[in-house]
């Protein structure tokens, strides 16, 4: 049921690769709620993914940008404002990639060039997006900028390796830039810490199925799906959340506040 929550608002959505992507579901939800936006992804993902299908469904355009490139980001914001007919109200950073995880490297055997790439792609890109938006004066007042995080920023998980540091940094950038952007333009900046979700990035972590099931059992409401996440992001883009900023918002069915669930007790006492 659509409520026109984002009627008249303009945005940019990063990171829709295929129909499982959190950004893909968000684009559909934002469209349903009356928002208009451009889509963007890295040049390689545009060749491999299906983003053009999504653009057609959302009646919009794709502007290629490597989120680590300041030049690409400048072009993206400038073109998006031209295409959409004004300044931007919402931005979704839904980007994550670790070459170390992709290549199966253990935490005690990190390749440091790849480690830096992980940080650049998955965390520093968020700062670059925020700084580009500020320098171009691209944001409308009371705009909302979101990125997606994971609880491995606060707790250790085997196999999440250097992405844990990337997520901790991402959340820290949201706090630091959130303070700055609030004073400058009343723009709010937050991260959503999402349950394990079956997407290309998610399934790339070894042992994913096990910690997906574990989180599901340890969350009183069960794992939040990508659709649930899209709905939460949409509300965070809306005027109903104007005073929420500099937060890492847990979207995890209660996982982060749970000690143990009865389901887990029953399972372990079998
Ligand atoms: P996904 O694989 O569909 O999306 C990741 C996106 O990052 C892809 O579209 C990819 O092309 C893009 N990307 C990679 N390098 C890029 C670059 N240099 N420039 C621009 N874009 C680039 O997977 P998903 O799960 O939708 O990931 C979205 C976000 O959600 C990520 O930040 C991820 O860490 C986060 N997240 C995912 C969870 C999961 O279990 N799937 C749990 C919690 C957070």
PDB file of C-alpha atoms and ligand atoms in Angstrom:
ATOM      1  CA  UNK A   1       0.000   0.000   0.000  1.00  0.00           C
ATOM      2  CA  UNK A   2       1.590   3.242  -1.136  1.00  0.00           C
ATOM      3  CA  UNK A   3       1.268   6.435   0.901  1.00  0.00           C
ATOM      4  CA  UNK A   4       3.206   8.888  -1.248  1.00  0.00           C
ATOM      5  CA  UNK A   5       5.765   9.231   1.549  1.00  0.00           C
ATOM      6  CA  UNK A   6       8.407  10.511  -0.862  1.00  0.00           C
ATOM      7  CA  UNK A   7       6.258  12.526  -3.231  1.00  0.00           C
ATOM      8  CA  UNK A   8       8.288  15.332  -4.803  1.00  0.00           C
ATOM      9  CA  UNK A   9      11.595  14.072  -3.408  1.00  0.00           C
ATOM     10  CA  UNK A  10      14.670  13.433  -5.585  1.00  0.00           C
ATOM     11  CA  UNK A  11      17.492  11.016  -4.881  1.00  0.00           C
ATOM     12  CA  UNK A  12      20.400   8.821  -5.905  1.00  0.00           C
ATOM     13  CA  UNK A  13      20.510   5.064  -5.229  1.00  0.00           C
ATOM     14  CA  UNK A  14      23.886   3.296  -5.283  1.00  0.00           C
ATOM     15  CA  UNK A  15      24.394  -0.475  -5.421  1.00  0.00           C
ATOM     16  CA  UNK A  16      21.528  -2.240  -7.250  1.00  0.00           C
ATOM     17  CA  UNK A  17      23.187  -5.243  -8.889  1.00  0.00           C
ATOM     18  CA  UNK A  18      20.339  -7.718  -9.296  1.00  0.00           C
ATOM     19  CA  UNK A  19      16.838  -8.315  -7.949  1.00  0.00           C
ATOM     20  CA  UNK A  20      18.240  -9.624  -4.633  1.00  0.00           C
ATOM     21  CA  UNK A  21      20.161  -6.425  -3.881  1.00  0.00           C
ATOM     22  CA  UNK A  22      18.897  -4.316  -0.991  1.00  0.00           C
ATOM     23  CA  UNK A  23      19.292  -1.273  -3.280  1.00  0.00           C
ATOM     24  CA  UNK A  24      17.103  -2.930  -5.934  1.00  0.00           C
ATOM     25  CA  UNK A  25      14.255  -3.491  -3.480  1.00  0.00           C
ATOM     26  CA  UNK A  26      14.739   0.043  -2.169  1.00  0.00           C
ATOM     27  CA  UNK A  27      14.454   1.536  -5.661  1.00  0.00           C
ATOM     28  CA  UNK A  28      11.126  -0.233  -6.192  1.00  0.00           C
ATOM     29  CA  UNK A  29       9.831   0.871  -2.797  1.00  0.00           C
ATOM     30  CA  UNK A  30      10.949   4.481  -3.220  1.00  0.00           C
ATOM     31  CA  UNK A  31       9.305   4.571  -6.647  1.00  0.00           C
ATOM     32  CA  UNK A  32       6.090   3.155  -5.175  1.00  0.00           C
ATOM     33  CA  UNK A  33       6.170   5.955  -2.566  1.00  0.00           C
ATOM     34  CA  UNK A  34       6.419   8.652  -5.219  1.00  0.00           C
ATOM     35  CA  UNK A  35      10.158   9.465  -5.110  1.00  0.00           C
ATOM     36  CA  UNK A  36      12.222  10.050  -8.252  1.00  0.00           C
ATOM     37  CA  UNK A  37      15.874   9.080  -8.483  1.00  0.00           C
ATOM     38  CA  UNK A  38      18.830   8.081 -10.598  1.00  0.00           C
ATOM     39  CA  UNK A  39      20.487   4.691 -10.247  1.00  0.00           C
ATOM     40  CA  UNK A  40      24.222   4.164 -10.162  1.00  0.00           C
ATOM     41  CA  UNK A  41      26.757   1.385  -9.936  1.00  0.00           C
ATOM     42  CA  UNK A  42      30.410   0.706 -10.767  1.00  0.00           C
ATOM     43  CA  UNK A  43      31.115   0.353 -14.507  1.00  0.00           C
ATOM     44  CA  UNK A  44      31.914  -3.373 -14.164  1.00  0.00           C
ATOM     45  CA  UNK A  45      28.670  -4.089 -12.288  1.00  0.00           C
ATOM     46  CA  UNK A  46      26.738  -2.302 -15.011  1.00  0.00           C
ATOM     47  CA  UNK A  47      28.125  -4.739 -17.546  1.00  0.00           C
ATOM     48  CA  UNK A  48      27.495  -7.814 -15.411  1.00  0.00           C
ATOM     49  CA  UNK A  49      24.321  -6.898 -13.533  1.00  0.00           C
ATOM     50  CA  UNK A  50      20.787  -6.156 -14.585  1.00  0.00           C
ATOM     51  CA  UNK A  51      20.530  -2.526 -13.510  1.00  0.00           C
ATOM     52  CA  UNK A  52      19.121  -1.396 -16.867  1.00  0.00           C
ATOM     53  CA  UNK A  53      16.079  -3.624 -16.300  1.00  0.00           C
ATOM     54  CA  UNK A  54      15.497  -1.867 -12.996  1.00  0.00           C
ATOM     55  CA  UNK A  55      15.937   1.557 -14.578  1.00  0.00           C
ATOM     56  CA  UNK A  56      13.224   0.714 -17.084  1.00  0.00           C
ATOM     57  CA  UNK A  57      10.862  -0.472 -14.368  1.00  0.00           C
ATOM     58  CA  UNK A  58      11.501   2.740 -12.410  1.00  0.00           C
ATOM     59  CA  UNK A  59      11.353   4.980 -15.450  1.00  0.00           C
ATOM     60  CA  UNK A  60      14.778   6.409 -14.742  1.00  0.00           C
ATOM     61  CA  UNK A  61      18.380   6.431 -15.911  1.00  0.00           C
ATOM     62  CA  UNK A  62      21.591   4.784 -14.823  1.00  0.00           C
ATOM     63  CA  UNK A  63      24.701   6.903 -14.398  1.00  0.00           C
ATOM     64  CA  UNK A  64      27.834   4.828 -14.046  1.00  0.00           C
ATOM     65  CA  UNK A  65      30.160   5.780 -11.183  1.00  0.00           C
ATOM     66  CA  UNK A  66      32.936   4.041  -9.321  1.00  0.00           C
ATOM     67  CA  UNK A  67      32.134   5.171  -5.777  1.00  0.00           C
ATOM     68  CA  UNK A  68      35.861   5.480  -5.013  1.00  0.00           C
ATOM     69  CA  UNK A  69      36.358   8.076  -7.756  1.00  0.00           C
ATOM     70  CA  UNK A  70      35.769  11.707  -6.775  1.00  0.00           C
ATOM     71  CA  UNK A  71      35.504  12.641 -10.444  1.00  0.00           C
ATOM     72  CA  UNK A  72      32.811  10.017 -11.109  1.00  0.00           C
ATOM     73  CA  UNK A  73      30.884  11.157  -8.040  1.00  0.00           C
ATOM     74  CA  UNK A  74      31.011  14.781  -9.107  1.00  0.00           C
ATOM     75  CA  UNK A  75      29.675  13.829 -12.519  1.00  0.00           C
ATOM     76  CA  UNK A  76      26.988  11.648 -10.919  1.00  0.00           C
ATOM     77  CA  UNK A  77      25.654  14.385  -8.625  1.00  0.00           C
ATOM     78  CA  UNK A  78      25.791  17.040 -11.343  1.00  0.00           C
ATOM     79  CA  UNK A  79      23.991  14.870 -13.903  1.00  0.00           C
ATOM     80  CA  UNK A  80      21.451  13.627 -11.360  1.00  0.00           C
ATOM     81  CA  UNK A  81      20.463  17.189 -10.455  1.00  0.00           C
ATOM     82  CA  UNK A  82      20.090  18.021 -14.168  1.00  0.00           C
ATOM     83  CA  UNK A  83      18.020  14.925 -14.917  1.00  0.00           C
ATOM     84  CA  UNK A  84      15.815  15.130 -11.839  1.00  0.00           C
ATOM     85  CA  UNK A  85      15.346  18.873 -12.116  1.00  0.00           C
ATOM     86  CA  UNK A  86      16.748  20.088  -8.810  1.00  0.00           C
ATOM     87  CA  UNK A  87      18.745  19.376  -5.667  1.00  0.00           C
ATOM     88  CA  UNK A  88      18.817  15.986  -3.968  1.00  0.00           C
ATOM     89  CA  UNK A  89      16.708  14.922  -0.965  1.00  0.00           C
ATOM     90  CA  UNK A  90      17.940  11.373  -0.388  1.00  0.00           C
ATOM     91  CA  UNK A  91      20.984   9.183  -1.090  1.00  0.00           C
ATOM     92  CA  UNK A  92      21.446   5.461  -0.442  1.00  0.00           C
ATOM     93  CA  UNK A  93      24.981   4.045  -0.168  1.00  0.00           C
ATOM     94  CA  UNK A  94      24.463   0.285  -0.582  1.00  0.00           C
ATOM     95  CA  UNK A  95      28.011  -0.694  -1.456  1.00  0.00           C
ATOM     96  CA  UNK A  96      30.313  -3.342  -0.055  1.00  0.00           C
ATOM     97  CA  UNK A  97      33.223  -5.353  -1.396  1.00  0.00           C
ATOM     98  CA  UNK A  98      36.304  -6.992   0.071  1.00  0.00           C
ATOM     99  CA  UNK A  99      38.900  -8.497  -2.277  1.00  0.00           C
ATOM    100  CA  UNK A 100      40.320 -10.397   0.734  1.00  0.00           C
ATOM    101  CA  UNK A 101      36.960 -12.068   1.365  1.00  0.00           C
ATOM    102  CA  UNK A 102      36.457 -12.718  -2.329  1.00  0.00           C
ATOM    103  CA  UNK A 103      39.805 -14.474  -2.516  1.00  0.00           C
ATOM    104  CA  UNK A 104      39.197 -16.447   0.676  1.00  0.00           C
ATOM    105  CA  UNK A 105      42.019 -14.821   2.694  1.00  0.00           C
ATOM    106  CA  UNK A 106      42.087 -15.496   6.424  1.00  0.00           C
ATOM    107  CA  UNK A 107      42.325 -12.669   8.962  1.00  0.00           C
ATOM    108  CA  UNK A 108      45.917 -13.626   9.778  1.00  0.00           C
ATOM    109  CA  UNK A 109      46.928 -13.532   6.119  1.00  0.00           C
ATOM    110  CA  UNK A 110      45.536 -10.247   4.810  1.00  0.00           C
ATOM    111  CA  UNK A 111      46.773  -8.716   1.586  1.00  0.00           C
ATOM    112  CA  UNK A 112      47.158  -5.044   2.596  1.00  0.00           C
ATOM    113  CA  UNK A 113      46.598  -3.597  -0.869  1.00  0.00           C
ATOM    114  CA  UNK A 114      43.284  -5.410  -0.897  1.00  0.00           C
ATOM    115  CA  UNK A 115      42.594  -4.338   2.704  1.00  0.00           C
ATOM    116  CA  UNK A 116      42.926  -0.722   1.597  1.00  0.00           C
ATOM    117  CA  UNK A 117      40.596  -1.448  -1.319  1.00  0.00           C
ATOM    118  CA  UNK A 118      38.017  -2.885   1.069  1.00  0.00           C
ATOM    119  CA  UNK A 119      38.158   0.297   3.132  1.00  0.00           C
ATOM    120  CA  UNK A 120      38.090   2.546   0.072  1.00  0.00           C
ATOM    121  CA  UNK A 121      35.107   0.819  -1.573  1.00  0.00           C
ATOM    122  CA  UNK A 122      33.065  -0.059   1.508  1.00  0.00           C
ATOM    123  CA  UNK A 123      33.679   2.904   3.845  1.00  0.00           C
ATOM    124  CA  UNK A 124      35.721   5.815   2.485  1.00  0.00           C
ATOM    125  CA  UNK A 125      33.382   5.984  -0.532  1.00  0.00           C
ATOM    126  CA  UNK A 126      30.673   7.110   1.912  1.00  0.00           C
ATOM    127  CA  UNK A 127      32.813  10.077   2.966  1.00  0.00           C
ATOM    128  CA  UNK A 128      33.540  10.852  -0.691  1.00  0.00           C
ATOM    129  CA  UNK A 129      29.811  10.860  -1.469  1.00  0.00           C
ATOM    130  CA  UNK A 130      29.061  13.148   1.478  1.00  0.00           C
ATOM    131  CA  UNK A 131      31.912  15.521   0.663  1.00  0.00           C
ATOM    132  CA  UNK A 132      30.945  15.667  -3.011  1.00  0.00           C
ATOM    133  CA  UNK A 133      27.357  16.477  -2.060  1.00  0.00           C
ATOM    134  CA  UNK A 134      28.561  19.238   0.255  1.00  0.00           C
ATOM    135  CA  UNK A 135      31.032  20.768  -2.192  1.00  0.00           C
ATOM    136  CA  UNK A 136      28.463  20.857  -5.005  1.00  0.00           C
ATOM    137  CA  UNK A 137      25.816  22.146  -2.583  1.00  0.00           C
ATOM    138  CA  UNK A 138      23.712  19.316  -3.982  1.00  0.00           C
ATOM    139  CA  UNK A 139      21.497  18.579  -0.969  1.00  0.00           C
ATOM    140  CA  UNK A 140      18.180  20.153  -0.069  1.00  0.00           C
ATOM    141  CA  UNK A 141      17.592  21.072   3.574  1.00  0.00           C
ATOM    142  CA  UNK A 142      16.270  18.151   5.657  1.00  0.00           C
ATOM    143  CA  UNK A 143      17.694  15.683   3.155  1.00  0.00           C
ATOM    144  CA  UNK A 144      18.555  12.158   4.321  1.00  0.00           C
ATOM    145  CA  UNK A 145      21.682  10.153   3.506  1.00  0.00           C
ATOM    146  CA  UNK A 146      21.867   6.470   4.463  1.00  0.00           C
ATOM    147  CA  UNK A 147      24.411   3.662   4.294  1.00  0.00           C
ATOM    148  CA  UNK A 148      24.086  -0.020   5.147  1.00  0.00           C
ATOM    149  CA  UNK A 149      26.112  -1.606   7.910  1.00  0.00           C
ATOM    150  CA  UNK A 150      26.415  -4.908   9.726  1.00  0.00           C
ATOM    151  CA  UNK A 151      26.755  -5.856  13.407  1.00  0.00           C
ATOM    152  CA  UNK A 152      30.280  -7.141  12.728  1.00  0.00           C
ATOM    153  CA  UNK A 153      31.222  -3.477  13.320  1.00  0.00           C
ATOM    154  CA  UNK A 154      30.621  -4.115  17.051  1.00  0.00           C
ATOM    155  CA  UNK A 155      31.139  -7.877  17.452  1.00  0.00           C
ATOM    156  CA  UNK A 156      33.578 -10.357  16.004  1.00  0.00           C
ATOM    157  CA  UNK A 157      32.501 -12.784  13.333  1.00  0.00           C
ATOM    158  CA  UNK A 158      34.873 -15.288  11.799  1.00  0.00           C
ATOM    159  CA  UNK A 159      35.150 -14.800   8.024  1.00  0.00           C
ATOM    160  CA  UNK A 160      33.926 -11.170   7.998  1.00  0.00           C
ATOM    161  CA  UNK A 161      37.637 -10.212   8.259  1.00  0.00           C
ATOM    162  CA  UNK A 162      38.493  -6.717   6.954  1.00  0.00           C
ATOM    163  CA  UNK A 163      34.838  -5.850   6.271  1.00  0.00           C
ATOM    164  CA  UNK A 164      34.376  -5.545  10.047  1.00  0.00           C
ATOM    165  CA  UNK A 165      36.783  -2.580  10.085  1.00  0.00           C
ATOM    166  CA  UNK A 166      35.136  -1.113   6.986  1.00  0.00           C
ATOM    167  CA  UNK A 167      31.727  -1.210   8.692  1.00  0.00           C
ATOM    168  CA  UNK A 168      33.083   0.319  11.920  1.00  0.00           C
ATOM    169  CA  UNK A 169      34.542   3.158   9.857  1.00  0.00           C
ATOM    170  CA  UNK A 170      31.331   3.563   7.862  1.00  0.00           C
ATOM    171  CA  UNK A 171      29.326   4.034  11.060  1.00  0.00           C
ATOM    172  CA  UNK A 172      31.907   6.477  12.377  1.00  0.00           C
ATOM    173  CA  UNK A 173      31.722   8.541   9.168  1.00  0.00           C
ATOM    174  CA  UNK A 174      27.926   8.738   9.569  1.00  0.00           C
ATOM    175  CA  UNK A 175      28.407  10.236  13.062  1.00  0.00           C
ATOM    176  CA  UNK A 176      31.145  12.694  12.107  1.00  0.00           C
ATOM    177  CA  UNK A 177      29.613  13.869   8.836  1.00  0.00           C
ATOM    178  CA  UNK A 178      26.144  13.803  10.363  1.00  0.00           C
ATOM    179  CA  UNK A 179      27.205  16.469  12.854  1.00  0.00           C
ATOM    180  CA  UNK A 180      28.702  18.602  10.092  1.00  0.00           C
ATOM    181  CA  UNK A 181      25.828  18.261   7.610  1.00  0.00           C
ATOM    182  CA  UNK A 182      23.207  18.948  10.278  1.00  0.00           C
ATOM    183  CA  UNK A 183      24.806  22.307  11.045  1.00  0.00           C
ATOM    184  CA  UNK A 184      25.422  23.159   7.401  1.00  0.00           C
ATOM    185  CA  UNK A 185      22.124  22.147   5.788  1.00  0.00           C
ATOM    186  CA  UNK A 186      20.016  20.232   8.319  1.00  0.00           C
ATOM    187  CA  UNK A 187      20.863  17.090   6.339  1.00  0.00           C
ATOM    188  CA  UNK A 188      20.745  13.901   8.373  1.00  0.00           C
ATOM    189  CA  UNK A 189      23.195  11.018   8.006  1.00  0.00           C
ATOM    190  CA  UNK A 190      22.585   7.512   9.392  1.00  0.00           C
ATOM    191  CA  UNK A 191      23.480   3.873   8.919  1.00  0.00           C
ATOM    192  CA  UNK A 192      21.126   0.902   9.132  1.00  0.00           C
ATOM    193  CA  UNK A 193      22.643  -2.270  10.569  1.00  0.00           C
ATOM    194  CA  UNK A 194      20.830  -4.987   8.666  1.00  0.00           C
ATOM    195  CA  UNK A 195      20.273  -8.708   9.396  1.00  0.00           C
ATOM    196  CA  UNK A 196      22.147 -11.209   7.219  1.00  0.00           C
ATOM    197  CA  UNK A 197      20.410 -11.073   3.848  1.00  0.00           C
ATOM    198  CA  UNK A 198      20.678 -13.426   0.878  1.00  0.00           C
ATOM    199  CA  UNK A 199      22.303 -11.219  -1.757  1.00  0.00           C
ATOM    200  CA  UNK A 200      25.455 -11.440  -3.892  1.00  0.00           C
ATOM    201  CA  UNK A 201      27.525  -9.573  -1.267  1.00  0.00           C
ATOM    202  CA  UNK A 202      25.995 -11.579   1.602  1.00  0.00           C
ATOM    203  CA  UNK A 203      26.462 -14.998   0.031  1.00  0.00           C
ATOM    204  CA  UNK A 204      30.102 -14.100  -0.697  1.00  0.00           C
ATOM    205  CA  UNK A 205      30.977 -14.516   3.003  1.00  0.00           C
ATOM    206  CA  UNK A 206      31.982 -18.111   3.713  1.00  0.00           C
ATOM    207  CA  UNK A 207      29.697 -19.842   6.193  1.00  0.00           C
ATOM    208  CA  UNK A 208      26.935 -17.346   5.325  1.00  0.00           C
ATOM    209  CA  UNK A 209      24.125 -19.915   5.465  1.00  0.00           C
ATOM    210  CA  UNK A 210      25.090 -20.898   8.999  1.00  0.00           C
ATOM    211  CA  UNK A 211      25.180 -17.374  10.403  1.00  0.00           C
ATOM    212  CA  UNK A 212      21.994 -16.543   8.509  1.00  0.00           C
ATOM    213  CA  UNK A 213      20.251 -19.441  10.325  1.00  0.00           C
ATOM    214  CA  UNK A 214      21.939 -18.569  13.639  1.00  0.00           C
ATOM    215  CA  UNK A 215      20.793 -14.926  13.430  1.00  0.00           C
ATOM    216  CA  UNK A 216      17.314 -16.050  12.462  1.00  0.00           C
ATOM    217  CA  UNK A 217      17.105 -18.277  15.533  1.00  0.00           C
ATOM    218  CA  UNK A 218      18.559 -15.563  17.786  1.00  0.00           C
ATOM    219  CA  UNK A 219      16.145 -12.841  16.601  1.00  0.00           C
ATOM    220  CA  UNK A 220      12.728 -12.874  18.292  1.00  0.00           C
ATOM    221  CA  UNK A 221      11.171 -11.508  15.095  1.00  0.00           C
ATOM    222  CA  UNK A 222      13.448 -13.503  12.790  1.00  0.00           C
ATOM    223  CA  UNK A 223      15.850 -11.964  10.271  1.00  0.00           C
ATOM    224  CA  UNK A 224      14.771  -8.759   8.549  1.00  0.00           C
ATOM    225  CA  UNK A 225      14.456  -9.298   4.797  1.00  0.00           C
ATOM    226  CA  UNK A 226      15.731  -7.025   2.023  1.00  0.00           C
ATOM    227  CA  UNK A 227      12.118  -5.852   1.481  1.00  0.00           C
ATOM    228  CA  UNK A 228      11.829  -4.941   5.184  1.00  0.00           C
ATOM    229  CA  UNK A 229      15.095  -3.038   4.877  1.00  0.00           C
ATOM    230  CA  UNK A 230      13.822  -1.187   1.799  1.00  0.00           C
ATOM    231  CA  UNK A 231      10.736  -0.133   3.747  1.00  0.00           C
ATOM    232  CA  UNK A 232      12.859   1.141   6.668  1.00  0.00           C
ATOM    233  CA  UNK A 233      15.151   3.082   4.329  1.00  0.00           C
ATOM    234  CA  UNK A 234      12.079   4.629   2.703  1.00  0.00           C
ATOM    235  CA  UNK A 235      10.792   5.844   6.072  1.00  0.00           C
ATOM    236  CA  UNK A 236      14.264   7.196   6.864  1.00  0.00           C
ATOM    237  CA  UNK A 237      14.136   9.188   3.611  1.00  0.00           C
ATOM    238  CA  UNK A 238      10.716  10.590   4.533  1.00  0.00           C
ATOM    239  CA  UNK A 239       9.814  13.645   6.600  1.00  0.00           C
ATOM    240  CA  UNK A 240       8.611  11.375   9.429  1.00  0.00           C
ATOM    241  CA  UNK A 241      12.193  10.910  10.639  1.00  0.00           C
ATOM    242  CA  UNK A 242      13.479  14.479  10.395  1.00  0.00           C
ATOM    243  CA  UNK A 243      15.204  14.533  13.780  1.00  0.00           C
ATOM    244  CA  UNK A 244      17.021  11.198  13.458  1.00  0.00           C
ATOM    245  CA  UNK A 245      20.679  11.688  12.655  1.00  0.00           C
ATOM    246  CA  UNK A 246      24.188  10.336  13.451  1.00  0.00           C
ATOM    247  CA  UNK A 247      22.684   6.969  14.398  1.00  0.00           C
ATOM    248  CA  UNK A 248      23.467   3.368  13.651  1.00  0.00           C
ATOM    249  CA  UNK A 249      19.961   1.932  13.526  1.00  0.00           C
ATOM    250  CA  UNK A 250      19.585  -1.752  14.270  1.00  0.00           C
ATOM    251  CA  UNK A 251      17.267  -3.464  11.804  1.00  0.00           C
ATOM    252  CA  UNK A 252      17.630  -7.044  12.900  1.00  0.00           C
ATOM    253  CA  UNK A 253      14.416  -8.499  14.365  1.00  0.00           C
ATOM    254  CA  UNK A 254      15.794  -7.941  17.883  1.00  0.00           C
ATOM    255  CA  UNK A 255      19.062  -9.850  17.396  1.00  0.00           C
ATOM    256  CA  UNK A 256      21.303  -7.168  18.911  1.00  0.00           C
ATOM    257  CA  UNK A 257      19.318  -7.067  22.196  1.00  0.00           C
ATOM    258  CA  UNK A 258      18.982 -10.804  22.621  1.00  0.00           C
ATOM    259  CA  UNK A 259      21.020 -12.913  25.044  1.00  0.00           C
ATOM    260  CA  UNK A 260      19.575 -16.245  24.031  1.00  0.00           C
ATOM    261  CA  UNK A 261      16.210 -17.366  22.664  1.00  0.00           C
ATOM    262  CA  UNK A 262      14.138 -20.336  23.784  1.00  0.00           C
ATOM    263  CA  UNK A 263      14.553 -21.761  20.305  1.00  0.00           C
ATOM    264  CA  UNK A 264      18.321 -21.784  20.770  1.00  0.00           C
ATOM    265  CA  UNK A 265      18.037 -23.283  24.284  1.00  0.00           C
ATOM    266  CA  UNK A 266      15.827 -26.061  22.926  1.00  0.00           C
ATOM    267  CA  UNK A 267      18.200 -26.732  20.095  1.00  0.00           C
ATOM    268  CA  UNK A 268      21.328 -26.840  22.262  1.00  0.00           C
ATOM    269  CA  UNK A 269      19.735 -29.006  24.940  1.00  0.00           C
ATOM    270  CA  UNK A 270      18.738 -31.687  22.444  1.00  0.00           C
TER     271      UNK A 270
HETATM  272  P1  LIG B   1      24.897  -6.588  -3.468  1.00  0.00           P
HETATM  273  O1  LIG B   1      26.052  -7.425  -3.869  1.00  0.00           O
HETATM  274  O2  LIG B   1      23.637  -6.754  -4.216  1.00  0.00           O
HETATM  275  O3  LIG B   1      25.322  -5.029  -3.471  1.00  0.00           O
HETATM  276  C1  LIG B   1      26.647  -4.566  -3.301  1.00  0.00           C
HETATM  277  C2  LIG B   1      26.854  -3.498  -4.361  1.00  0.00           C
HETATM  278  O4  LIG B   1      28.107  -2.814  -4.219  1.00  0.00           O
HETATM  279  C3  LIG B   1      26.842  -4.082  -5.786  1.00  0.00           C
HETATM  280  O5  LIG B   1      25.816  -3.486  -6.553  1.00  0.00           O
HETATM  281  C4  LIG B   1      28.207  -3.704  -6.311  1.00  0.00           C
HETATM  282  O6  LIG B   1      28.258  -3.523  -7.718  1.00  0.00           O
HETATM  283  C5  LIG B   1      28.467  -2.421  -5.525  1.00  0.00           C
HETATM  284  N1  LIG B   1      29.863  -1.975  -5.625  1.00  0.00           N
HETATM  285  C6  LIG B   1      30.988  -2.722  -5.389  1.00  0.00           C
HETATM  286  N2  LIG B   1      32.078  -1.978  -5.647  1.00  0.00           N
HETATM  287  C7  LIG B   1      31.643  -0.740  -6.027  1.00  0.00           C
HETATM  288  C8  LIG B   1      32.294   0.465  -6.419  1.00  0.00           C
HETATM  289  N3  LIG B   1      33.629   0.571  -6.467  1.00  0.00           N
HETATM  290  N4  LIG B   1      31.528   1.539  -6.768  1.00  0.00           N
HETATM  291  C9  LIG B   1      30.184   1.471  -6.733  1.00  0.00           C
HETATM  292  N5  LIG B   1      29.507   0.353  -6.361  1.00  0.00           N
HETATM  293  C10 LIG B   1      30.235  -0.737  -6.019  1.00  0.00           C
HETATM  294  O7  LIG B   1      24.669  -6.926  -1.915  1.00  0.00           O
HETATM  295  P2  LIG B   1      23.795  -6.242  -0.757  1.00  0.00           P
HETATM  296  O8  LIG B   1      23.712  -7.254   0.315  1.00  0.00           O
HETATM  297  O9  LIG B   1      22.552  -5.660  -1.312  1.00  0.00           O
HETATM  298  O10 LIG B   1      24.774  -5.107  -0.224  1.00  0.00           O
HETATM  299  C11 LIG B   1      24.380  -3.784   0.005  1.00  0.00           C
HETATM  300  C12 LIG B   1      24.940  -3.263   1.315  1.00  0.00           C
HETATM  301  O11 LIG B   1      24.307  -3.918   2.402  1.00  0.00           O
HETATM  302  C13 LIG B   1      26.438  -3.469   1.499  1.00  0.00           C
HETATM  303  O12 LIG B   1      26.989  -2.335   2.137  1.00  0.00           O
HETATM  304  C14 LIG B   1      26.475  -4.664   2.439  1.00  0.00           C
HETATM  305  O13 LIG B   1      27.691  -4.740   3.164  1.00  0.00           O
HETATM  306  C15 LIG B   1      25.298  -4.302   3.326  1.00  0.00           C
HETATM  307  N6  LIG B   1      24.813  -5.388   4.166  1.00  0.00           N
HETATM  308  C16 LIG B   1      24.520  -6.599   3.611  1.00  0.00           C
HETATM  309  C17 LIG B   1      24.121  -7.653   4.412  1.00  0.00           C
HETATM  310  C18 LIG B   1      23.882  -8.990   3.818  1.00  0.00           C
HETATM  311  O14 LIG B   1      23.855  -9.980   4.577  1.00  0.00           O
HETATM  312  N7  LIG B   1      23.669  -9.085   2.507  1.00  0.00           N
HETATM  313  C19 LIG B   1      23.966  -7.499   5.882  1.00  0.00           C
HETATM  314  C20 LIG B   1      24.253  -6.152   6.355  1.00  0.00           C
HETATM  315  C21 LIG B   1      24.680  -5.158   5.520  1.00  0.00           C
END
